[in-house]
Amino acid sequence: MTGERRPLADRPLTEPHPSRLPLDHPDRARILAAHTAALAGGEAGYLDPASGLFVLSAGFLARRGTCCGRGCRHCPYVDDQPSE
């Protein structure tokens, strides 16, 4: 699906797909807080609270306009189709 133009998934940019950030993830609240702050600030992403790695925000990914197919945590294109 690299570079494939497709519509955004039917959910808010603040809510990642459960396959990318499970509801029972131990750092979910901290991750969502960091992501929300990045979205509000128009930032490309944030530092993951647990790993320290840079994670792209759903806003940045949506502005890019295509899904890269790399399994981004906040991919705004992931829906409930099995191919995701």
mmCIF file with all atom_site columns, C-alpha atoms in Angstrom:
data_model
loop_
_atom_site.group_PDB
_atom_site.id
_atom_site.type_symbol
_atom_site.label_atom_id
_atom_site.label_alt_id
_atom_site.label_comp_id
_atom_site.label_asym_id
_atom_site.label_entity_id
_atom_site.label_seq_id
_atom_site.pdbx_PDB_ins_code
_atom_site.Cartn_x
_atom_site.Cartn_y
_atom_site.Cartn_z
_atom_site.occupancy
_atom_site.B_iso_or_equiv
_atom_site.pdbx_formal_charge
_atom_site.auth_seq_id
_atom_site.auth_comp_id
_atom_site.auth_asym_id
_atom_site.auth_atom_id
_atom_site.pdbx_PDB_model_num
ATOM 1  C CA . MET A 1 1  ? 0.000   0.000  0.000  1.00 0.00 ? 1  MET A CA 1
ATOM 2  C CA . THR A 1 2  ? 3.037   2.278  -0.202 1.00 0.00 ? 2  THR A CA 1
ATOM 3  C CA . GLY A 1 3  ? 2.098   5.681  -1.561 1.00 0.00 ? 3  GLY A CA 1
ATOM 4  C CA . GLU A 1 4  ? -1.520  4.673  -2.009 1.00 0.00 ? 4  GLU A CA 1
ATOM 5  C CA . ARG A 1 5  ? -3.967  7.580  -1.927 1.00 0.00 ? 5  ARG A CA 1
ATOM 6  C CA . ARG A 1 6  ? -6.940  6.671  0.207  1.00 0.00 ? 6  ARG A CA 1
ATOM 7  C CA . PRO A 1 7  ? -9.446  8.377  2.484  1.00 0.00 ? 7  PRO A CA 1
ATOM 8  C CA . LEU A 1 8  ? -8.756  8.916  6.157  1.00 0.00 ? 8  LEU A CA 1
ATOM 9  C CA . ALA A 1 9  ? -10.225 6.328  8.519  1.00 0.00 ? 9  ALA A CA 1
ATOM 10 C CA . ASP A 1 10 ? -13.536 7.190  10.169 1.00 0.00 ? 10 ASP A CA 1
ATOM 11 C CA . ARG A 1 11 ? -12.176 8.134  13.615 1.00 0.00 ? 11 ARG A CA 1
ATOM 12 C CA . PRO A 1 12 ? -10.649 11.244 15.181 1.00 0.00 ? 12 PRO A CA 1
ATOM 13 C CA . LEU A 1 13 ? -6.948  11.873 14.572 1.00 0.00 ? 13 LEU A CA 1
ATOM 14 C CA . THR A 1 14 ? -6.505  11.743 18.348 1.00 0.00 ? 14 THR A CA 1
ATOM 15 C CA . GLU A 1 15 ? -7.526  8.061  18.482 1.00 0.00 ? 15 GLU A CA 1
ATOM 16 C CA . PRO A 1 16 ? -5.092  5.488  17.041 1.00 0.00 ? 16 PRO A CA 1
ATOM 17 C CA . HIS A 1 17 ? -6.383  2.217  15.673 1.00 0.00 ? 17 HIS A CA 1
ATOM 18 C CA . PRO A 1 18 ? -6.372  -0.470 18.420 1.00 0.00 ? 18 PRO A CA 1
ATOM 19 C CA . SER A 1 19 ? -4.109  -2.656 16.287 1.00 0.00 ? 19 SER A CA 1
ATOM 20 C CA . ARG A 1 20 ? -1.446  0.063  16.505 1.00 0.00 ? 20 ARG A CA 1
ATOM 21 C CA . LEU A 1 21 ? -1.941  1.073  20.159 1.00 0.00 ? 21 LEU A CA 1
ATOM 22 C CA . PRO A 1 22 ? -3.969  -1.482 22.133 1.00 0.00 ? 22 PRO A CA 1
ATOM 23 C CA . LEU A 1 23 ? -6.407  -0.268 24.761 1.00 0.00 ? 23 LEU A CA 1
ATOM 24 C CA . ASP A 1 24 ? -4.476  -2.178 27.438 1.00 0.00 ? 24 ASP A CA 1
ATOM 25 C CA . HIS A 1 25 ? -1.020  -0.839 26.495 1.00 0.00 ? 25 HIS A CA 1
ATOM 26 C CA . PRO A 1 26 ? 0.719   0.092  29.774 1.00 0.00 ? 26 PRO A CA 1
ATOM 27 C CA . ASP A 1 27 ? 1.844   3.509  28.480 1.00 0.00 ? 27 ASP A CA 1
ATOM 28 C CA . ARG A 1 28 ? -1.326  4.322  26.521 1.00 0.00 ? 28 ARG A CA 1
ATOM 29 C CA . ALA A 1 29 ? -2.320  7.370  28.612 1.00 0.00 ? 29 ALA A CA 1
ATOM 30 C CA . ARG A 1 30 ? 1.182   8.867  28.423 1.00 0.00 ? 30 ARG A CA 1
ATOM 31 C CA . ILE A 1 31 ? 1.434   8.155  24.702 1.00 0.00 ? 31 ILE A CA 1
ATOM 32 C CA . LEU A 1 32 ? -1.964  9.709  23.976 1.00 0.00 ? 32 LEU A CA 1
ATOM 33 C CA . ALA A 1 33 ? -1.093  12.784 26.062 1.00 0.00 ? 33 ALA A CA 1
ATOM 34 C CA . ALA A 1 34 ? 2.160   13.274 24.125 1.00 0.00 ? 34 ALA A CA 1
ATOM 35 C CA . HIS A 1 35 ? 0.362   12.723 20.818 1.00 0.00 ? 35 HIS A CA 1
ATOM 36 C CA . THR A 1 36 ? -2.438  15.162 21.699 1.00 0.00 ? 36 THR A CA 1
ATOM 37 C CA . ALA A 1 37 ? 0.144   17.802 22.630 1.00 0.00 ? 37 ALA A CA 1
ATOM 38 C CA . ALA A 1 38 ? 1.939   17.271 19.298 1.00 0.00 ? 38 ALA A CA 1
ATOM 39 C CA . LEU A 1 39 ? -1.346  17.612 17.396 1.00 0.00 ? 39 LEU A CA 1
ATOM 40 C CA . ALA A 1 40 ? -2.302  20.777 19.291 1.00 0.00 ? 40 ALA A CA 1
ATOM 41 C CA . GLY A 1 41 ? 1.116   22.294 18.657 1.00 0.00 ? 41 GLY A CA 1
ATOM 42 C CA . GLY A 1 42 ? 1.155   21.377 14.960 1.00 0.00 ? 42 GLY A CA 1
ATOM 43 C CA . GLU A 1 43 ? 4.263   19.274 15.551 1.00 0.00 ? 43 GLU A CA 1
ATOM 44 C CA . ALA A 1 44 ? 5.327   16.474 13.223 1.00 0.00 ? 44 ALA A CA 1
ATOM 45 C CA . GLY A 1 45 ? 5.465   14.079 16.158 1.00 0.00 ? 45 GLY A CA 1
ATOM 46 C CA . TYR A 1 46 ? 6.647   13.468 19.700 1.00 0.00 ? 46 TYR A CA 1
ATOM 47 C CA . LEU A 1 47 ? 9.156   11.450 21.676 1.00 0.00 ? 47 LEU A CA 1
ATOM 48 C CA . ASP A 1 48 ? 7.672   8.164  22.840 1.00 0.00 ? 48 ASP A CA 1
ATOM 49 C CA . PRO A 1 49 ? 7.486   8.319  26.660 1.00 0.00 ? 49 PRO A CA 1
ATOM 50 C CA . ALA A 1 50 ? 8.780   4.763  27.084 1.00 0.00 ? 50 ALA A CA 1
ATOM 51 C CA . SER A 1 51 ? 11.348  4.275  24.319 1.00 0.00 ? 51 SER A CA 1
ATOM 52 C CA . GLY A 1 52 ? 12.423  7.839  23.541 1.00 0.00 ? 52 GLY A CA 1
ATOM 53 C CA . LEU A 1 53 ? 11.948  7.192  19.823 1.00 0.00 ? 53 LEU A CA 1
ATOM 54 C CA . PHE A 1 54 ? 10.361  9.872  17.638 1.00 0.00 ? 54 PHE A CA 1
ATOM 55 C CA . VAL A 1 55 ? 6.797   8.948  16.614 1.00 0.00 ? 55 VAL A CA 1
ATOM 56 C CA . LEU A 1 56 ? 4.979   10.747 13.791 1.00 0.00 ? 56 LEU A CA 1
ATOM 57 C CA . SER A 1 57 ? 1.629   12.319 14.635 1.00 0.00 ? 57 SER A CA 1
ATOM 58 C CA . ALA A 1 58 ? -1.619  11.498 12.847 1.00 0.00 ? 58 ALA A CA 1
ATOM 59 C CA . GLY A 1 59 ? -1.813  15.137 11.748 1.00 0.00 ? 59 GLY A CA 1
ATOM 60 C CA . PHE A 1 60 ? 1.563   14.946 10.012 1.00 0.00 ? 60 PHE A CA 1
ATOM 61 C CA . LEU A 1 61 ? 0.685   11.631 8.395  1.00 0.00 ? 61 LEU A CA 1
ATOM 62 C CA . ALA A 1 62 ? -2.700  12.943 7.212  1.00 0.00 ? 62 ALA A CA 1
ATOM 63 C CA . ARG A 1 63 ? -1.074  16.037 5.667  1.00 0.00 ? 63 ARG A CA 1
ATOM 64 C CA . ARG A 1 64 ? 1.322   13.758 3.792  1.00 0.00 ? 64 ARG A CA 1
ATOM 65 C CA . GLY A 1 65 ? -1.716  12.389 1.960  1.00 0.00 ? 65 GLY A CA 1
ATOM 66 C CA . THR A 1 66 ? -0.713  8.754  1.551  1.00 0.00 ? 66 THR A CA 1
ATOM 67 C CA . CYS A 1 67 ? -0.097  5.676  3.661  1.00 0.00 ? 67 CYS A CA 1
ATOM 68 C CA . CYS A 1 68 ? 3.532   4.511  3.602  1.00 0.00 ? 68 CYS A CA 1
ATOM 69 C CA . GLY A 1 69 ? 2.672   0.983  4.772  1.00 0.00 ? 69 GLY A CA 1
ATOM 70 C CA . ARG A 1 70 ? 5.308   0.973  7.539  1.00 0.00 ? 70 ARG A CA 1
ATOM 71 C CA . GLY A 1 71 ? 2.909   0.394  10.435 1.00 0.00 ? 71 GLY A CA 1
ATOM 72 C CA . CYS A 1 72 ? 2.952   3.894  11.946 1.00 0.00 ? 72 CYS A CA 1
ATOM 73 C CA . ARG A 1 73 ? 1.359   4.002  15.408 1.00 0.00 ? 73 ARG A CA 1
ATOM 74 C CA . HIS A 1 74 ? -0.931  6.926  14.549 1.00 0.00 ? 74 HIS A CA 1
ATOM 75 C CA . CYS A 1 75 ? -1.610  6.106  10.890 1.00 0.00 ? 75 CYS A CA 1
ATOM 76 C CA . PRO A 1 76 ? -4.844  7.932  10.030 1.00 0.00 ? 76 PRO A CA 1
ATOM 77 C CA . TYR A 1 77 ? -5.531  5.600  7.100  1.00 0.00 ? 77 TYR A CA 1
ATOM 78 C CA . VAL A 1 78 ? -5.779  2.297  9.015  1.00 0.00 ? 78 VAL A CA 1
ATOM 79 C CA . ASP A 1 79 ? -9.318  0.999  9.182  1.00 0.00 ? 79 ASP A CA 1
ATOM 80 C CA . ASP A 1 80 ? -10.828 -2.356 10.107 1.00 0.00 ? 80 ASP A CA 1
ATOM 81 C CA . GLN A 1 81 ? -9.929  -4.075 6.835  1.00 0.00 ? 81 GLN A CA 1
ATOM 82 C CA . PRO A 1 82 ? -7.868  -7.256 7.364  1.00 0.00 ? 82 PRO A CA 1
ATOM 83 C CA . SER A 1 83 ? -5.154  -6.035 4.951  1.00 0.00 ? 83 SER A CA 1
ATOM 84 C CA . GLU A 1 84 ? -4.084  -3.399 7.474  1.00 0.00 ? 84 GLU A CA 1
#
